[in-house]
Coordinates of C-alpha atoms in Angstrom, one line a residue:
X132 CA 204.8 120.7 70.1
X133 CA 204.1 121.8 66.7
X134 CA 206.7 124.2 64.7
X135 CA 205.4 127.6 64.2
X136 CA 205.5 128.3 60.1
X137 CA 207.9 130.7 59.2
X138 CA 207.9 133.3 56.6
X139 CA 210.2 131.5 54.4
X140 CA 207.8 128.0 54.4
X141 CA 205.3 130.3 53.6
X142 CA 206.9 132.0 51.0
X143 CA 208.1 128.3 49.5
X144 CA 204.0 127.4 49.3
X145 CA 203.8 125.2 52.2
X146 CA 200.2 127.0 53.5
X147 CA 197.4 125.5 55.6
X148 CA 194.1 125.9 54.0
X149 CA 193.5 127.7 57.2
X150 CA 195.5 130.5 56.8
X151 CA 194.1 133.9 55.7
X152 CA 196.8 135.7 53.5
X153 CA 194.6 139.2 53.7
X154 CA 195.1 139.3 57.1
X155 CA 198.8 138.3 57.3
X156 CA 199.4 141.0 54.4
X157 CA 197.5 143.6 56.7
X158 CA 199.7 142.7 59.3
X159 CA 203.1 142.6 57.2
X160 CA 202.1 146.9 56.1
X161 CA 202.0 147.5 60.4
X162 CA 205.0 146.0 60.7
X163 CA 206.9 147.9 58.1
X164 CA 207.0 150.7 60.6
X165 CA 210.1 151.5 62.6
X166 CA 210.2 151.5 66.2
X167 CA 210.2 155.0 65.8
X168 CA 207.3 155.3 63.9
X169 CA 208.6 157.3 60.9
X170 CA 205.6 158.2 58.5
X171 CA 205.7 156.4 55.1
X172 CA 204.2 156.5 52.4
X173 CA 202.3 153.7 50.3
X174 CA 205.6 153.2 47.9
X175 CA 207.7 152.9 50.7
X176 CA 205.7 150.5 52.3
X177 CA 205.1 148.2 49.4
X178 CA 208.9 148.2 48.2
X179 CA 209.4 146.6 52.3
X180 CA 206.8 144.6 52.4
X181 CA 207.0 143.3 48.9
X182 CA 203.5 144.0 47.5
X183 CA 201.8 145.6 45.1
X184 CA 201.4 149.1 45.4
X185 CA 197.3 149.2 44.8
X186 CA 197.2 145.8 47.4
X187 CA 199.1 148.5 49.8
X188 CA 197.0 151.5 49.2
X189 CA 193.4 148.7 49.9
X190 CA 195.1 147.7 53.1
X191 CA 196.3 151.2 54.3
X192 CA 193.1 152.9 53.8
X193 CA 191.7 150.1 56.0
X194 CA 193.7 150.3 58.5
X195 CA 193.2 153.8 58.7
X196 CA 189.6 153.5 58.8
X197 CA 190.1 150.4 61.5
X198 CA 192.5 153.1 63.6
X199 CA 195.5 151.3 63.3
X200 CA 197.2 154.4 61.0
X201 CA 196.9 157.7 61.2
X202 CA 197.3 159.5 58.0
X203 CA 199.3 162.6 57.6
X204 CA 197.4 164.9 54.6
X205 CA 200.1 167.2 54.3
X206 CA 202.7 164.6 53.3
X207 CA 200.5 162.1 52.2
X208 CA 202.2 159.6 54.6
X209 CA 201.3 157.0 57.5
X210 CA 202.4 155.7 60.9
X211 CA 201.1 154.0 63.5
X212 CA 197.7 154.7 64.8
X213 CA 196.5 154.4 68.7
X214 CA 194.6 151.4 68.2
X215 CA 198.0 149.1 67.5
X216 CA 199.4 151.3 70.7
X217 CA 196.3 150.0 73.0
X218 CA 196.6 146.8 71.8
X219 CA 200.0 146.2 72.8
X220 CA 199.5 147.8 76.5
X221 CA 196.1 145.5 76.6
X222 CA 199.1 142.6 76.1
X223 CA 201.7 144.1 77.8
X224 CA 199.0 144.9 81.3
X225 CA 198.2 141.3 81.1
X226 CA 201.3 140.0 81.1
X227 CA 202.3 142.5 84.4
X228 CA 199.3 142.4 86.5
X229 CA 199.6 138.2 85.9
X230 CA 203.1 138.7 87.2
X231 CA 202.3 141.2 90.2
X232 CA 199.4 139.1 91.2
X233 CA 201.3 135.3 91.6
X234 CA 202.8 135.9 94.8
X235 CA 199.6 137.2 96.5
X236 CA 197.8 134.3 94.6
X237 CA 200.4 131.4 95.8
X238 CA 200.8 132.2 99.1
X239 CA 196.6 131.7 99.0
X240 CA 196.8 128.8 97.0
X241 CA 199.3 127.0 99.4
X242 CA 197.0 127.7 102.8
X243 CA 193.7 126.8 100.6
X244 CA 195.3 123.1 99.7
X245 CA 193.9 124.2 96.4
X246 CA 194.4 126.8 93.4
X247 CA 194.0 130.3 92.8
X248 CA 193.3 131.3 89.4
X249 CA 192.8 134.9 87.9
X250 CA 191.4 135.6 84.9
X251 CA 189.8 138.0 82.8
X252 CA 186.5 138.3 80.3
X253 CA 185.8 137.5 77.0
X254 CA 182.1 137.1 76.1
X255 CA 180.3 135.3 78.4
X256 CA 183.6 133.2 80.1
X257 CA 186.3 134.1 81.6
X258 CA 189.8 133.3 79.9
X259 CA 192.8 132.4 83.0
X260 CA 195.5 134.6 82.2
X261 CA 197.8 133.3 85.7
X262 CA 197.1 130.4 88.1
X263 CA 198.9 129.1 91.1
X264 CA 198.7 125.5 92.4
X265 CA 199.2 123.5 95.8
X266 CA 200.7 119.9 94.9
X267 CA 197.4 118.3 96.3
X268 CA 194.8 120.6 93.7
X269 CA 197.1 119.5 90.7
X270 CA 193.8 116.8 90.5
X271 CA 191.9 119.3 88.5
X272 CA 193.4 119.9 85.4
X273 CA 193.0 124.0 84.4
X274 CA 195.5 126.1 83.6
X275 CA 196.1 129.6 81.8
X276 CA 194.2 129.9 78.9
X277 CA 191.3 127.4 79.7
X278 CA 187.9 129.3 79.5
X279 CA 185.2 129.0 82.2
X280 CA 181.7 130.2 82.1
X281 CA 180.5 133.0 83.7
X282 CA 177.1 131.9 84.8
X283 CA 178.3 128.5 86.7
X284 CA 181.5 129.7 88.5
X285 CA 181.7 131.7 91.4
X286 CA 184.8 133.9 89.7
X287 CA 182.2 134.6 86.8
X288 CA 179.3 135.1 89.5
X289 CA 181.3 137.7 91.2
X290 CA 182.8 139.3 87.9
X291 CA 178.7 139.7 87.0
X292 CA 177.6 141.5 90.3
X293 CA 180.2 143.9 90.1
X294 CA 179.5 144.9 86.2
X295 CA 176.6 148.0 85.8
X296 CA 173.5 146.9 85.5
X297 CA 172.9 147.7 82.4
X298 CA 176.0 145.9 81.4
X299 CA 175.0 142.6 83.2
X300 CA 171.5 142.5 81.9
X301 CA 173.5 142.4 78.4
X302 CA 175.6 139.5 79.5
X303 CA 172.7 137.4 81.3
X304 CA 170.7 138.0 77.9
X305 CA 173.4 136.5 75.9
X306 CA 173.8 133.8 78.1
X307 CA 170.0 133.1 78.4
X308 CA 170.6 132.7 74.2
X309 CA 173.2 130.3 74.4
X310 CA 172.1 127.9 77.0
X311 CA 168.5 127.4 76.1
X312 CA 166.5 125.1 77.8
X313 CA 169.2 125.1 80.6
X314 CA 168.8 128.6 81.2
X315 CA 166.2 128.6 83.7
X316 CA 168.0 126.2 86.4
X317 CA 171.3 128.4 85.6
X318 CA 169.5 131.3 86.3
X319 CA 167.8 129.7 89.8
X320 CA 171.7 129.4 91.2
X321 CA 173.3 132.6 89.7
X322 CA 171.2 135.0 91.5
X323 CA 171.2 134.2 94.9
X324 CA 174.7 133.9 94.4
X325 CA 175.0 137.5 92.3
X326 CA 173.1 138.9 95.6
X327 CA 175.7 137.1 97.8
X328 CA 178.2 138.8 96.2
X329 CA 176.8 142.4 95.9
X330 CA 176.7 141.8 99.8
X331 CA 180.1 140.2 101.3
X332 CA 182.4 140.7 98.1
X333 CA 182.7 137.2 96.8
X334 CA 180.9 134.4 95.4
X335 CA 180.2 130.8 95.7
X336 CA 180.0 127.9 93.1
X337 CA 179.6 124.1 94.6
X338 CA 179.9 121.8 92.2
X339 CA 178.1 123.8 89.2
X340 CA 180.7 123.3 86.6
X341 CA 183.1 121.0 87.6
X342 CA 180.8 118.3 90.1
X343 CA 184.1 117.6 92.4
X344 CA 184.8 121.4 92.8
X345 CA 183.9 124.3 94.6
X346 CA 185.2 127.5 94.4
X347 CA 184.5 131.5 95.7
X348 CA 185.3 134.5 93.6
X349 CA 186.0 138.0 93.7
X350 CA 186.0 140.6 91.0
X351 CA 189.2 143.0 90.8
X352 CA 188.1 146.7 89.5
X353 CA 189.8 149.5 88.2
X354 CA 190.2 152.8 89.5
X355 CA 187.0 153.7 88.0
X356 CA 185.5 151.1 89.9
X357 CA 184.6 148.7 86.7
X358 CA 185.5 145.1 87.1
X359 CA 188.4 144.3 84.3
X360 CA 189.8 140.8 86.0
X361 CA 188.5 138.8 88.4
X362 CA 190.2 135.7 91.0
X363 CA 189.0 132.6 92.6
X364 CA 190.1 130.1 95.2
X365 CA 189.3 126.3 94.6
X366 CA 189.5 123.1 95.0
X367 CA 188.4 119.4 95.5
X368 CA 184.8 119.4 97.3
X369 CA 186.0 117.7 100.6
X370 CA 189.2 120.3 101.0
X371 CA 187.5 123.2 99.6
X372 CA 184.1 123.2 101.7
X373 CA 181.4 125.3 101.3
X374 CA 181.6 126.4 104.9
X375 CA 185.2 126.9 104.9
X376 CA 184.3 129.0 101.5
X377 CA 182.2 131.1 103.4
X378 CA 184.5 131.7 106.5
X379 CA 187.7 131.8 105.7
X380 CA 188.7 131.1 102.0
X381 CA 186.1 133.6 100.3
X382 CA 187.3 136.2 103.5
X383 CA 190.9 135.7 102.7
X384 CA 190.2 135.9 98.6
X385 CA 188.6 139.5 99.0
X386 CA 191.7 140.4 101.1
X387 CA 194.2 139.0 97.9
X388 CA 192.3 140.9 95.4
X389 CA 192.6 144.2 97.1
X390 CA 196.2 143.4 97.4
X391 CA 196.2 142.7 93.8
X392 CA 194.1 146.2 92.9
X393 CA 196.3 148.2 95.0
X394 CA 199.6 146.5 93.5
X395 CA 198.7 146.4 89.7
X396 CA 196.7 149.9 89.7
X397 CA 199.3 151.6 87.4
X398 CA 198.1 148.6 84.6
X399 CA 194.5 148.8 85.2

């Protein structure tokens, strides 16, 4: 495993050409803030983070602008804004709702003979943020944080029939972009299959993405009723069958993630 830099290697000149100092220092001025958020001024902050003043008073007027600081006229002073607040319950929600869905998920995973993943979106994939394994579906090799397309899975089928319309056409568009000349065959399989799951709840994939696998999957909404995560059941094509996808698997999936709704509502 690679050693994660610290400040004093980068302070000592050892920097990848990757690394964007402009963002680090923007990052350095939000956490010269207390945890009790004491407004400060510019000075204040430059003497803690040890930089310039003017550098400071560029990155602070960004990061008000960005909503990251709120700044106080009347004392000509910052603190922290609500967009660093909603970024660290966006963290925190996915770190609770993985933990309050695993049980619901392994106990599935362990009938299926296969996995149960959930994940959530970004673009036009899906990102796993928790998965849960039976020792025989340890053959495909995914895990949290590998990205799966939308269009060919049945956990991104599903995630798409529950969106708006208006907020699916956006997402098929993009994806019509960026697969091309594919598009058209995609397209053929991912409707019946976003029909399929405006009807019984849950989607099918056989063998679209990953030839030996087939999977169902069910979005997991909010209390407004938008889909924010979504889970799937999966597994090797002779355990996971299509037919068993359809009577008992995608059944039992749609049961888990209204377990999972009900359960994490207080983080969704």
């Amino acid at each position: 495993m690679a050693r994660r830099k610290t400040e004093q290697d980068l302070a000592d000149g050892d920097k990848d050409y990757r690394f964007n100092t402009s963002l680090a220092r923007g990052l350095s001025v939000l956490k010269a803030f207390g945890p009790d958020n004491r407004p400060i001024g510019n000075a204040e902050i430059a003497k803690r983070v040890d930089l310039p003043k003017a550098t400071v008073s560029r990155l602070t007027f960004t990061l008000t602008e960005l909503g990251y600081l709120t700044y106080d006229d009347d004392i000509g002073r910052y603190s922290l804004g609500p967009a660093v607040l909603s970024l660290g319950y966006d963290v925190l929600a996915q770190m609770e709702i993985g933990d309050i869905a695993r049980p619901f998920m392994q106990e599935l995973a362990e009938y299926a003979d296969g996995s149960v993943f959930l994940g959530m979106p970004s673009g036009t994939e899906l990102v796993y943020i928790q998965a849960c394994r039976s020792p025989v579906s340890m053959t495909i090799r995914l895990g949290i944080g590998s990205r799966i397309p939308m269009a060919k899975t049945g956990m991104g089928r599903s995630y798409l029939a529950a969106l708006p319309e208006d907020d699916r056409a956006a997402l098929l568009e993009r994806m019509a972009h960026d697969f091309g000349d594919e598009w058209p065959e995609i397209e053929r399989k991912l409707q019946p299959a976003i029909e399929d799951a405006t009807a019984r709840g849950f989607a099918i994939a056989e063998g679209d993405w990953i030839t030996e696998s087939n999977s169902a999957g069910v979005a997991i909404k909010n209390a407004a009723g938008y889909p924010v995560y979504a889970v799937n059941v999966g597994g090797l094509r002779s355990i996971i069958t299509r037919e068993r996808l359809e009577v008992d698997l995608g059944p039992r999936l749609l049961a888990v993630a209204r377990q999972i709704e009900h359960a994490a509502r207080a983080v969704m």
